[in-house]
PDB file of C-alpha atoms and ligand atoms in Angstrom:
ATOM      1  CA  MET A   1      -6.544 -19.787  17.460  1.00 68.00           C
ATOM      2  CA  ALA A   2      -6.985 -17.518  14.532  1.00 90.00           C
ATOM      3  CA  ARG A   3      -6.699 -13.762  14.801  1.00 96.00           C
ATOM      4  CA  PRO A   4      -9.598 -12.101  16.640  1.00 96.00           C
ATOM      5  CA  HIS A   5     -12.021  -9.682  15.008  1.00 98.00           C
ATOM      6  CA  ILE A   6     -10.413  -6.215  15.042  1.00 97.00           C
ATOM      7  CA  GLU A   7     -12.733  -3.556  13.666  1.00 97.00           C
ATOM      8  CA  PRO A   8     -12.710  -0.654  13.560  1.00 95.00           C
ATOM      9  CA  PHE A   9      -9.105   0.198  14.363  1.00 97.00           C
ATOM     10  CA  VAL A  10      -7.096   3.296  13.366  1.00 98.00           C
ATOM     11  CA  ASP A  11      -3.327   3.095  13.587  1.00 97.00           C
ATOM     12  CA  ARG A  12      -3.019   6.888  13.908  1.00 95.00           C
ATOM     13  CA  SER A  13      -4.381   6.521  17.449  1.00 91.00           C
ATOM     14  CA  VAL A  14      -1.458   4.381  18.688  1.00 97.00           C
ATOM     15  CA  LYS A  15       2.276   5.058  18.950  1.00 98.00           C
ATOM     16  CA  PHE A  16       5.086   3.292  17.160  1.00 98.00           C
ATOM     17  CA  LYS A  17       7.111   0.768  19.152  1.00 98.00           C
ATOM     18  CA  LYS A  18      10.692  -0.299  18.565  1.00 98.00           C
ATOM     19  CA  MET A  19      11.160  -3.623  16.804  1.00 96.00           C
ATOM     20  CA  THR A  20      13.431  -5.662  19.052  1.00 94.00           C
ATOM     21  CA  LEU A  21      13.100  -9.183  17.636  1.00 94.00           C
ATOM     22  CA  PRO A  22      16.464 -10.832  16.924  1.00 91.00           C
ATOM     23  CA  GLY A  23      17.834 -10.206  13.451  1.00 93.00           C
ATOM     24  CA  PHE A  24      16.066  -6.917  12.763  1.00 95.00           C
ATOM     25  CA  LYS A  25      18.316  -3.854  12.905  1.00 94.00           C
ATOM     26  CA  LYS A  26      17.851  -0.694  14.950  1.00 96.00           C
ATOM     27  CA  GLY A  27      15.630   1.955  13.386  1.00 97.00           C
ATOM     28  CA  MET A  28      12.594  -0.192  12.592  1.00 98.00           C
ATOM     29  CA  GLN A  29       9.402   0.863  14.372  1.00 98.00           C
ATOM     30  CA  TYR A  30       6.024  -0.845  14.212  1.00 98.00           C
ATOM     31  CA  LYS A  31       2.373  -0.579  15.138  1.00 98.00           C
ATOM     32  CA  MET A  32       0.730  -3.977  15.552  1.00 98.00           C
ATOM     33  CA  LEU A  33      -2.518  -4.106  13.577  1.00 98.00           C
ATOM     34  CA  SER A  34      -3.416  -7.737  14.214  1.00 98.00           C
ATOM     35  CA  ILE A  35      -1.647 -10.836  15.483  1.00 97.00           C
ATOM     36  CA  ASP A  36      -2.338 -14.541  15.806  1.00 97.00           C
ATOM     37  CA  ASP A  37      -1.162 -15.209  19.372  1.00 96.00           C
ATOM     38  CA  ASP A  38      -0.407 -18.858  18.669  1.00 95.00           C
ATOM     39  CA  SER A  39       1.531 -18.687  15.419  1.00 95.00           C
ATOM     40  CA  GLY A  40       2.851 -15.117  15.691  1.00 96.00           C
ATOM     41  CA  ALA A  41       1.553 -14.289  12.197  1.00 97.00           C
ATOM     42  CA  CYS A  42       0.821 -10.573  12.138  1.00 98.00           C
ATOM     43  CA  THR A  43       0.208  -7.390  10.206  1.00 98.00           C
ATOM     44  CA  MET A  44       2.122  -4.215  11.084  1.00 98.00           C
ATOM     45  CA  THR A  45       2.449  -0.617  10.013  1.00 98.00           C
ATOM     46  CA  VAL A  46       6.225  -0.153   9.895  1.00 98.00           C
ATOM     47  CA  ARG A  47       8.344   2.994   9.851  1.00 98.00           C
ATOM     48  CA  PHE A  48      11.974   2.712   8.837  1.00 98.00           C
ATOM     49  CA  GLU A  49      13.996   5.607  10.188  1.00 98.00           C
ATOM     50  CA  PRO A  50      16.201   7.504   7.708  1.00 98.00           C
ATOM     51  CA  GLY A  51      19.434   5.588   7.192  1.00 98.00           C
ATOM     52  CA  TYR A  52      17.954   2.188   8.136  1.00 98.00           C
ATOM     53  CA  LYS A  53      19.994  -0.702   6.773  1.00 97.00           C
ATOM     54  CA  LEU A  54      19.502  -4.445   6.704  1.00 97.00           C
ATOM     55  CA  PRO A  55      22.008  -6.917   5.234  1.00 98.00           C
ATOM     56  CA  PRO A  56      20.968  -9.526   2.637  1.00 98.00           C
ATOM     57  CA  GLY A  57      18.668 -12.042   4.291  1.00 98.00           C
ATOM     58  CA  MET A  58      15.520 -14.116   4.476  1.00 98.00           C
ATOM     59  CA  SER A  59      12.486 -14.795   6.618  1.00 97.00           C
ATOM     60  CA  TYR A  60      11.303 -18.215   7.780  1.00 96.00           C
ATOM     61  CA  THR A  61       7.750 -17.379   6.759  1.00 96.00           C
ATOM     62  CA  GLU A  62       6.032 -15.563   3.921  1.00 97.00           C
ATOM     63  CA  LEU A  63       6.285 -11.771   3.968  1.00 98.00           C
ATOM     64  CA  GLU A  64       4.108  -9.350   2.037  1.00 98.00           C
ATOM     65  CA  PHE A  65       5.610  -5.894   2.021  1.00 98.00           C
ATOM     66  CA  PHE A  66       3.998  -2.673   0.732  1.00 98.00           C
ATOM     67  CA  VAL A  67       5.604   0.799   0.536  1.00 98.00           C
ATOM     68  CA  GLN A  68       3.203   3.639   1.399  1.00 98.00           C
ATOM     69  CA  THR A  69       5.461   6.707   1.484  1.00 98.00           C
ATOM     70  CA  GLY A  70       9.175   7.323   0.976  1.00 98.00           C
ATOM     71  CA  TYR A  71      11.211   4.598  -0.669  1.00 98.00           C
ATOM     72  CA  ILE A  72      13.255   1.577   0.199  1.00 98.00           C
ATOM     73  CA  LYS A  73      16.149   0.111  -1.725  1.00 98.00           C
ATOM     74  CA  TYR A  74      16.936  -3.525  -2.374  1.00 98.00           C
ATOM     75  CA  GLY A  75      20.541  -3.361  -3.516  1.00 97.00           C
ATOM     76  CA  ASP A  76      20.720  -0.324  -5.794  1.00 96.00           C
ATOM     77  CA  VAL A  77      17.101  -0.441  -6.929  1.00 98.00           C
ATOM     78  CA  LYS A  78      14.716   2.156  -5.508  1.00 98.00           C
ATOM     79  CA  HIS A  79      11.182   1.066  -4.664  1.00 98.00           C
ATOM     80  CA  GLY A  80       8.818   3.989  -4.043  1.00 98.00           C
ATOM     81  CA  PRO A  81       5.169   4.306  -3.012  1.00 98.00           C
ATOM     82  CA  GLY A  82       2.978   1.522  -4.399  1.00 98.00           C
ATOM     83  CA  SER A  83       5.794  -1.054  -4.400  1.00 98.00           C
ATOM     84  CA  TYR A  84       4.549  -4.494  -3.405  1.00 98.00           C
ATOM     85  CA  PHE A  85       6.600  -7.609  -2.666  1.00 98.00           C
ATOM     86  CA  ARG A  86       5.507 -11.131  -1.863  1.00 98.00           C
ATOM     87  CA  ILE A  87       8.656 -12.727  -0.502  1.00 98.00           C
ATOM     88  CA  PRO A  88       8.282 -16.485  -0.063  1.00 97.00           C
ATOM     89  CA  PRO A  89       9.852 -18.077   3.016  1.00 97.00           C
ATOM     90  CA  GLY A  90      13.557 -18.708   2.611  1.00 97.00           C
ATOM     91  CA  VAL A  91      14.066 -16.403  -0.385  1.00 98.00           C
ATOM     92  CA  SER A  92      17.130 -14.246   0.227  1.00 98.00           C
ATOM     93  CA  MET A  93      16.642 -10.582  -0.651  1.00 98.00           C
ATOM     94  CA  PRO A  94      19.510  -8.150  -1.374  1.00 98.00           C
ATOM     95  CA  ALA A  95      20.660  -5.645   1.240  1.00 98.00           C
ATOM     96  CA  MET A  96      17.739  -3.387   2.109  1.00 98.00           C
ATOM     97  CA  SER A  97      17.936   0.270   3.063  1.00 98.00           C
ATOM     98  CA  ALA A  98      15.731   3.309   3.580  1.00 98.00           C
ATOM     99  CA  PRO A  99      18.111   6.270   3.082  1.00 98.00           C
ATOM    100  CA  ARG A 100      15.434   8.913   3.743  1.00 98.00           C
ATOM    101  CA  GLY A 101      12.999   6.788   5.727  1.00 98.00           C
ATOM    102  CA  ALA A 102       9.842   4.984   4.602  1.00 98.00           C
ATOM    103  CA  LEU A 103       6.374   4.083   5.829  1.00 98.00           C
ATOM    104  CA  CYS A 104       5.354   0.546   4.923  1.00 98.00           C
ATOM    105  CA  LEU A 105       2.940  -2.266   5.694  1.00 98.00           C
ATOM    106  CA  MET A 106       4.344  -5.696   6.533  1.00 98.00           C
ATOM    107  CA  PHE A 107       2.303  -8.874   6.559  1.00 98.00           C
ATOM    108  CA  TYR A 108       4.069 -11.880   8.130  1.00 97.00           C
ATOM    109  CA  ASN A 109       1.909 -14.827   7.171  1.00 95.00           C
ATOM    110  CA  PHE A 110       1.799 -18.156   9.021  1.00 94.00           C
ATOM    111  CA  ALA A 111       4.488 -17.435  11.648  1.00 96.00           C
ATOM    112  CA  GLU A 112       6.146 -14.624  13.606  1.00 96.00           C
ATOM    113  CA  PRO A 113       8.427 -12.045  11.968  1.00 97.00           C
ATOM    114  CA  SER A 114      11.929 -13.371  11.490  1.00 97.00           C
ATOM    115  CA  PHE A 115      15.063 -12.247   9.743  1.00 97.00           C
ATOM    116  CA  GLU A 116      18.210 -14.212   9.157  1.00 97.00           C
ATOM    117  CA  GLU A 117      21.246 -12.845   7.404  1.00 97.00           C
ATOM    118  CA  SER A 118      21.941 -14.882   4.303  1.00 97.00           C
ATOM    119  CA  ASP A 119      22.967 -14.147   0.752  1.00 96.00           C
ATOM    120  CA  GLU A 120      21.668 -17.526  -0.369  1.00 97.00           C
ATOM    121  CA  ASP A 121      18.174 -18.990  -0.530  1.00 97.00           C
ATOM    122  CA  HIS A 122      17.157 -21.645   1.996  1.00 96.00           C
ATOM    123  CA  ALA A 123      17.330 -25.134   0.452  1.00 95.00           C
ATOM    124  CA  ARG A 124      13.525 -25.364   0.279  1.00 94.00           C
ATOM    125  CA  ALA A 125      12.785 -21.784  -0.829  1.00 96.00           C
ATOM    126  CA  GLU A 126      10.362 -21.349  -3.728  1.00 95.00           C
ATOM    127  CA  ARG A 127      11.932 -18.390  -5.491  1.00 97.00           C
ATOM    128  CA  HIS A 128       9.564 -18.630  -8.453  1.00 96.00           C
ATOM    129  CA  ARG A 129       6.814 -17.367  -6.108  1.00 96.00           C
ATOM    130  CA  LEU A 130       8.605 -14.054  -5.520  1.00 98.00           C
ATOM    131  CA  ILE A 131       6.473 -11.079  -6.635  1.00 98.00           C
ATOM    132  CA  SER A 132       7.806  -7.538  -7.037  1.00 98.00           C
ATOM    133  CA  VAL A 133       5.668  -4.874  -8.702  1.00 98.00           C
ATOM    134  CA  ASN A 134       4.892  -1.194  -8.430  1.00 98.00           C
ATOM    135  CA  ALA A 135       1.122  -1.324  -8.164  1.00 98.00           C
ATOM    136  CA  TYR A 136       0.673   2.436  -8.636  1.00 98.00           C
ATOM    137  CA  ASP A 137       2.810   2.866 -11.741  1.00 97.00           C
ATOM    138  CA  ASN A 138       2.645  -0.476 -13.506  1.00 96.00           C
ATOM    139  CA  MET A 139      -0.837  -1.937 -12.988  1.00 97.00           C
ATOM    140  CA  SER A 140      -4.292  -0.861 -14.181  1.00 97.00           C
ATOM    141  CA  TRP A 141      -7.527  -0.793 -12.234  1.00 97.00           C
ATOM    142  CA  THR A 142     -10.000  -3.477 -13.218  1.00 95.00           C
ATOM    143  CA  SER A 143     -13.575  -4.247 -12.278  1.00 91.00           C
ATOM    144  CA  THR A 144     -14.011  -6.891  -9.615  1.00 86.00           C
ATOM    145  CA  ASN A 145     -14.340 -10.088 -11.617  1.00 77.00           C
ATOM    146  CA  PHE A 146     -16.132 -12.162  -9.023  1.00 78.00           C
ATOM    147  CA  PHE A 147     -19.872 -12.685  -8.930  1.00 84.00           C
ATOM    148  CA  PRO A 148     -21.994 -11.503  -7.196  1.00 91.00           C
ATOM    149  CA  ALA A 149     -19.967  -8.323  -7.527  1.00 90.00           C
ATOM    150  CA  THR A 150     -19.601  -5.160  -5.490  1.00 91.00           C
ATOM    151  CA  ALA A 151     -21.315  -2.068  -6.892  1.00 92.00           C
ATOM    152  CA  PRO A 152     -19.708  -0.224  -9.835  1.00 91.00           C
ATOM    153  CA  GLY A 153     -17.065   2.196  -8.575  1.00 94.00           C
ATOM    154  CA  CYS A 154     -15.161  -0.366  -6.521  1.00 96.00           C
ATOM    155  CA  LEU A 155     -12.074  -1.294  -8.558  1.00 96.00           C
ATOM    156  CA  VAL A 156      -9.162  -3.634  -7.869  1.00 97.00           C
ATOM    157  CA  LYS A 157      -5.575  -4.454  -8.762  1.00 97.00           C
ATOM    158  CA  ILE A 158      -4.769  -8.070  -7.943  1.00 97.00           C
ATOM    159  CA  LEU A 159      -1.303  -8.269  -6.375  1.00 98.00           C
ATOM    160  CA  LYS A 160      -1.196 -11.925  -5.331  1.00 97.00           C
ATOM    161  CA  TYR A 161      -3.404 -14.900  -6.070  1.00 96.00           C
ATOM    162  CA  GLU A 162      -2.881 -18.322  -4.497  1.00 94.00           C
ATOM    163  CA  GLU A 163      -4.048 -21.044  -6.853  1.00 91.00           C
ATOM    164  CA  ARG A 164      -4.334 -23.550  -4.023  1.00 90.00           C
ATOM    165  CA  SER A 165      -6.590 -21.620  -1.624  1.00 92.00           C
ATOM    166  CA  ASN A 166      -7.871 -18.798  -3.879  1.00 94.00           C
ATOM    167  CA  ALA A 167      -6.574 -16.393  -1.213  1.00 95.00           C
ATOM    168  CA  PHE A 168      -5.604 -13.072  -2.724  1.00 96.00           C
ATOM    169  CA  THR A 169      -4.089  -9.686  -1.971  1.00 98.00           C
ATOM    170  CA  PHE A 170      -5.341  -6.639  -3.806  1.00 97.00           C
ATOM    171  CA  LEU A 171      -5.353  -2.880  -3.920  1.00 98.00           C
ATOM    172  CA  TYR A 172      -8.865  -1.525  -4.088  1.00 97.00           C
ATOM    173  CA  CYS A 173     -10.404   1.879  -4.514  1.00 97.00           C
ATOM    174  CA  MET A 174     -13.860   3.298  -4.197  1.00 97.00           C
ATOM    175  CA  THR A 175     -14.644   6.244  -6.424  1.00 97.00           C
ATOM    176  CA  PRO A 176     -16.013   9.445  -4.806  1.00 97.00           C
ATOM    177  CA  ASN A 177     -19.668   9.053  -3.868  1.00 97.00           C
ATOM    178  CA  PHE A 178     -19.472   5.267  -4.050  1.00 97.00           C
ATOM    179  CA  TRP A 179     -22.377   3.528  -2.370  1.00 97.00           C
ATOM    180  CA  GLN A 180     -23.732   0.042  -2.043  1.00 96.00           C
ATOM    181  CA  ASP A 181     -26.930  -0.679  -0.157  1.00 96.00           C
ATOM    182  CA  ASN A 182     -26.668  -4.401   0.623  1.00 97.00           C
ATOM    183  CA  ILE A 183     -24.927  -6.296   3.426  1.00 98.00           C
ATOM    184  CA  SER A 184     -22.116  -8.758   2.785  1.00 97.00           C
ATOM    185  CA  TYR A 185     -20.399 -11.656   4.506  1.00 98.00           C
ATOM    186  CA  HIS A 186     -17.814 -14.142   3.313  1.00 97.00           C
ATOM    187  CA  ASP A 187     -16.514 -17.649   3.975  1.00 97.00           C
ATOM    188  CA  CYS A 188     -12.989 -16.222   4.303  1.00 97.00           C
ATOM    189  CA  CYS A 189     -11.171 -13.902   6.659  1.00 97.00           C
ATOM    190  CA  GLU A 190     -10.920 -10.409   5.231  1.00 97.00           C
ATOM    191  CA  GLU A 191      -8.313  -7.799   6.103  1.00 98.00           C
ATOM    192  CA  ALA A 192      -7.896  -4.225   4.881  1.00 98.00           C
ATOM    193  CA  TYR A 193      -5.885  -1.086   5.541  1.00 98.00           C
ATOM    194  CA  HIS A 194      -6.891   2.385   4.346  1.00 98.00           C
ATOM    195  CA  ILE A 195      -3.880   3.948   2.613  1.00 98.00           C
ATOM    196  CA  TRP A 196      -5.858   7.092   1.902  1.00 98.00           C
ATOM    197  CA  GLY A 197      -9.425   8.333   2.286  1.00 97.00           C
ATOM    198  CA  ASP A 198     -12.378   7.147   4.273  1.00 95.00           C
ATOM    199  CA  SER A 199     -15.341   4.863   3.865  1.00 96.00           C
ATOM    200  CA  TRP A 200     -18.430   4.226   5.937  1.00 97.00           C
ATOM    201  CA  MET A 201     -20.047   0.966   6.932  1.00 97.00           C
ATOM    202  CA  MET A 202     -23.358   0.599   8.700  1.00 97.00           C
ATOM    203  CA  GLN A 203     -21.921  -1.578  11.492  1.00 97.00           C
ATOM    204  CA  PHE A 204     -18.546   0.087  12.072  1.00 96.00           C
ATOM    205  CA  GLY A 205     -18.978   3.750  11.118  1.00 96.00           C
ATOM    206  CA  THR A 206     -16.440   5.805   9.194  1.00 96.00           C
ATOM    207  CA  LEU A 207     -12.930   4.406   8.832  1.00 96.00           C
ATOM    208  CA  PRO A 208     -10.344   7.101   7.939  1.00 97.00           C
ATOM    209  CA  THR A 209      -6.820   7.014   6.520  1.00 97.00           C
ATOM    210  CA  GLY A 210      -4.857   4.579   8.681  1.00 98.00           C
ATOM    211  CA  GLY A 211      -8.039   2.592   9.333  1.00 98.00           C
ATOM    212  CA  TYR A 212      -7.718  -1.167   9.560  1.00 98.00           C
ATOM    213  CA  PHE A 213      -9.754  -4.289  10.100  1.00 98.00           C
ATOM    214  CA  TRP A 214      -9.187  -8.027  10.438  1.00 98.00           C
ATOM    215  CA  ARG A 215     -12.566  -9.638  10.040  1.00 98.00           C
ATOM    216  CA  PRO A 216     -13.173 -13.368  10.574  1.00 97.00           C
ATOM    217  CA  PRO A 217     -15.681 -15.169   8.315  1.00 98.00           C
ATOM    218  CA  TYR A 218     -19.477 -14.710   8.381  1.00 98.00           C
ATOM    219  CA  ILE A 219     -19.548 -11.241   9.984  1.00 98.00           C
ATOM    220  CA  ASN A 220     -22.049  -8.807   8.444  1.00 98.00           C
ATOM    221  CA  HIS A 221     -20.550  -5.712   6.861  1.00 98.00           C
ATOM    222  CA  GLY A 222     -22.323  -3.102   4.723  1.00 94.00           C
ATOM    223  CA  ALA A 223     -24.140  -1.097   3.531  1.00 96.00           C
ATOM    224  CA  PHE A 224     -21.150   0.921   2.332  1.00 97.00           C
ATOM    225  CA  ALA A 225     -20.458   4.493   1.237  1.00 97.00           C
ATOM    226  CA  SER A 226     -17.454   6.693   0.519  1.00 98.00           C
ATOM    227  CA  LYS A 227     -17.864  10.429   0.051  1.00 96.00           C
ATOM    228  CA  LEU A 228     -14.411  11.368  -1.247  1.00 95.00           C
ATOM    229  CA  GLY A 229     -13.228   7.907  -2.277  1.00 97.00           C
ATOM    230  CA  ILE A 230     -10.608   5.601  -0.789  1.00 98.00           C
ATOM    231  CA  LEU A 231      -7.438   3.738  -1.687  1.00 98.00           C
ATOM    232  CA  ALA A 232      -6.827   0.599   0.358  1.00 98.00           C
ATOM    233  CA  ILE A 233      -5.001  -2.726   0.396  1.00 98.00           C
ATOM    234  CA  GLY A 234      -6.990  -5.851   1.170  1.00 98.00           C
ATOM    235  CA  ARG A 235      -6.351  -9.546   1.656  1.00 97.00           C
ATOM    236  CA  THR A 236      -8.277 -12.762   2.119  1.00 97.00           C
ATOM    237  CA  ASP A 237      -7.081 -16.154   3.372  1.00 95.00           C
ATOM    238  CA  SER A 238      -9.223 -18.191   0.953  1.00 95.00           C
ATOM    239  CA  GLN A 239     -11.875 -17.699  -1.713  1.00 95.00           C
ATOM    240  CA  LEU A 240     -13.930 -14.505  -1.420  1.00 95.00           C
ATOM    241  CA  TYR A 241     -17.592 -15.005  -2.198  1.00 96.00           C
ATOM    242  CA  ASN A 242     -20.018 -12.150  -1.579  1.00 96.00           C
ATOM    243  CA  HIS A 243     -22.996 -13.539   0.319  1.00 97.00           C
ATOM    244  CA  PHE A 244     -25.261 -10.494  -0.083  1.00 97.00           C
ATOM    245  CA  HIS A 245     -28.474  -9.903   1.853  1.00 96.00           C
ATOM    246  CA  PHE A 246     -30.487  -7.149   3.507  1.00 97.00           C
ATOM    247  CA  ASN A 247     -30.998  -8.285   7.086  1.00 97.00           C
ATOM    248  CA  PRO A 248     -28.677  -6.426   9.485  1.00 96.00           C
ATOM    249  CA  TRP A 249     -29.690  -8.596  12.437  1.00 96.00           C
ATOM    250  CA  THR A 250     -28.334 -11.991  11.347  1.00 97.00           C
ATOM    251  CA  THR A 251     -25.576 -13.499  13.506  1.00 97.00           C
ATOM    252  CA  PRO A 252     -22.349 -15.116  12.259  1.00 97.00           C
ATOM    253  CA  GLU A 253     -23.881 -18.508  13.224  1.00 97.00           C
ATOM    254  CA  GLU A 254     -26.950 -17.856  11.052  1.00 98.00           C
ATOM    255  CA  ASN A 255     -24.756 -16.595   8.215  1.00 98.00           C
ATOM    256  CA  HIS A 256     -22.637 -19.743   8.508  1.00 96.00           C
ATOM    257  CA  ALA A 257     -25.756 -21.929   8.250  1.00 96.00           C
ATOM    258  CA  ARG A 258     -27.020 -19.977   5.236  1.00 96.00           C
ATOM    259  CA  ALA A 259     -23.660 -20.341   3.488  1.00 96.00           C
ATOM    260  CA  ALA A 260     -23.651 -24.109   4.161  1.00 95.00           C
ATOM    261  CA  SER A 261     -27.162 -24.341   2.779  1.00 95.00           C
ATOM    262  CA  ARG A 262     -25.995 -22.595  -0.397  1.00 95.00           C
ATOM    263  CA  ILE A 263     -23.191 -25.120  -0.845  1.00 94.00           C
ATOM    264  CA  LEU A 264     -25.730 -27.935  -0.420  1.00 95.00           C
ATOM    265  CA  HIS A 265     -27.668 -26.496  -3.367  1.00 96.00           C
ATOM    266  CA  TRP A 266     -24.659 -25.589  -5.503  1.00 95.00           C
ATOM    267  CA  LYS A 267     -22.719 -28.826  -5.036  1.00 96.00           C
ATOM    268  CA  PRO A 268     -25.114 -31.379  -3.549  1.00 96.00           C
ATOM    269  CA  GLU A 269     -22.947 -34.402  -4.370  1.00 96.00           C
ATOM    270  CA  MET A 270     -19.828 -32.836  -2.853  1.00 91.00           C
ATOM    271  CA  TYR A 271     -21.714 -31.693   0.231  1.00 91.00           C
ATOM    272  CA  ARG A 272     -23.239 -35.128   0.876  1.00 91.00           C
ATOM    273  CA  TRP A 273     -19.982 -36.945   0.197  1.00 90.00           C
ATOM    274  CA  ILE A 274     -18.039 -34.827   2.693  1.00 87.00           C
ATOM    275  CA  GLU A 275     -20.767 -35.276   5.294  1.00 86.00           C
ATOM    276  CA  ALA A 276     -20.949 -39.043   4.690  1.00 88.00           C
ATOM    277  CA  GLN A 277     -17.171 -39.384   5.047  1.00 84.00           C
ATOM    278  CA  GLY A 278     -16.961 -37.649   8.360  1.00 74.00           C
ATOM    279  CA  GLY A 279     -20.265 -36.616   9.846  1.00 63.00           C
ATOM    280  CA  HIS A 280     -20.935 -33.495  11.848  1.00 62.00           C
ATOM    281  CA  ASN A 281     -18.337 -33.914  14.550  1.00 64.00           C
ATOM    282  CA  HIS A 282     -15.479 -35.379  12.547  1.00 65.00           C
ATOM    283  CA  PRO A 283     -15.003 -33.463   9.338  1.00 63.00           C
ATOM    284  CA  HIS A 284     -13.176 -35.498   6.752  1.00 64.00           C
ATOM    285  CA  THR A 285      -9.982 -33.997   5.362  1.00 70.00           C
ATOM    286  CA  PRO A 286      -9.461 -35.377   1.891  1.00 70.00           C
ATOM    287  CA  HIS A 287      -5.977 -36.344   0.804  1.00 72.00           C
ATOM    288  CA  ASP A 288      -4.213 -33.387  -0.801  1.00 72.00           C
ATOM    289  CA  PHE A 289      -3.438 -34.815  -4.245  1.00 72.00           C
ATOM    290  CA  GLU A 290      -1.961 -31.730  -5.861  1.00 72.00           C
ATOM    291  CA  TYR A 291       0.244 -30.404  -3.085  1.00 71.00           C
ATOM    292  CA  ASP A 292       2.156 -33.305  -1.670  1.00 59.00           C
ATOM    293  CA  GLY A 293       4.097 -32.287   1.399  1.00 54.00           C
ATOM    294  CA  GLY A 294       1.345 -30.213   2.955  1.00 49.00           C
ATOM    295  CA  HIS A 295       0.761 -32.574   5.857  1.00 46.00           C
ATOM    296  CA  HIS A 296       3.830 -34.662   6.357  1.00 45.00           C
ATOM    297  CA  HIS A 297       7.001 -33.626   8.048  1.00 47.00           C
ATOM    298  CA  HIS A 298      10.289 -33.662   6.169  1.00 49.00           C
ATOM    299  CA  ASP A 299      13.262 -35.130   7.889  1.00 50.00           C
ATOM    300  CA  ASP A 300      15.720 -32.383   8.549  1.00 54.00           C
ATOM    301  CA  ASP A 301      18.794 -32.867   6.439  1.00 56.00           C
ATOM    302  CA  ASP A 302      20.185 -29.483   7.360  1.00 57.00           C
ATOM    303  CA  ASP A 303      20.657 -27.562  10.580  1.00 62.00           C
ATOM    304  CA  GLN A 304      18.329 -24.709   9.618  1.00 64.00           C
ATOM    305  CA  PRO A 305      14.902 -24.247  11.202  1.00 71.00           C
ATOM    306  CA  ASN A 306      12.054 -25.228   8.902  1.00 80.00           C
ATOM    307  CA  LEU A 307      10.170 -22.733   6.758  1.00 84.00           C
ATOM    308  CA  THR A 308       6.478 -22.217   7.321  1.00 80.00           C
ATOM    309  CA  LEU A 309       3.967 -21.706   4.565  1.00 77.00           C
ATOM    310  CA  GLY A 310       0.205 -21.964   4.796  1.00 71.00           C
ATOM    311  CA  GLY A 311       0.446 -22.783   8.491  1.00 65.00           C
ATOM    312  CA  VAL A 312       2.510 -25.925   7.958  1.00 68.00           C
ATOM    313  CA  GLU A 313       6.217 -26.559   8.064  1.00 72.00           C
ATOM    314  CA  LEU A 314       7.748 -27.191   4.681  1.00 68.00           C
TER     315      LEU A 314
HETATM  316 FE1  FE2 B 401     -16.124  -7.904   2.471  1.00 80.09          FE
END
């Protein structure tokens, strides 16, 4: 099962809990924003108490990590507000600390949070996929470059882009008095957290600072407005296409059918080929030519648990 639709949700309305999973050190508190009950993949608001320390180590699944307030240190390097990390599974990070405390967001993709002390990478770690950037200080806002686009005044900074799935992670802002009068739905899951400010949506009302949603595909959202502007972090799990329309009464099933009909007209040969290969009840999964290893299981030649990426064991 995928994560359920959670919207609207405001993390200010719930209390922090102590993180007690093995490996994590005392002084880490979390608020669960969304969780996949089967895989354990989840998104959390996390507070590190002043003086928190973690030795060098790695996670068995991908971690995206964003600093909202305060700072953390990896080794001797300070990472303040706006710092973003995409830490691939198995990549060992230096000793981490939060001398004066920090408020962060942590996204554990594909499997439950894990931490294992290690000053070496796992044998199958993909260190070249490590991302570390300060998105506030060292990146510029750009217009959304996908079409059909959101209204002017919604700007993005792309933090992570997956070439395989087109999934991406991005900061976005809406300028004061932003508005957009149409309704949107997508073929992907969409997730967002309001770092600052509030925005309004016709279906879900006003979402303030600390507001959050995890929205499965094909759910209507919009029209939109933001009086004072917002700063937020968003993510998708695959390609984001804005299916815009003006009918607030359509259901996810109808939106799904409309999206499929669009694909029939955009890529008729592809659509018919996929249908001919499998039919309605047995969708055909084409061989994955470019990413060998996605669907077969490696023999374990070490005694470490396997890494998970994209929902499959590496
Ligand atoms: Fe959306």
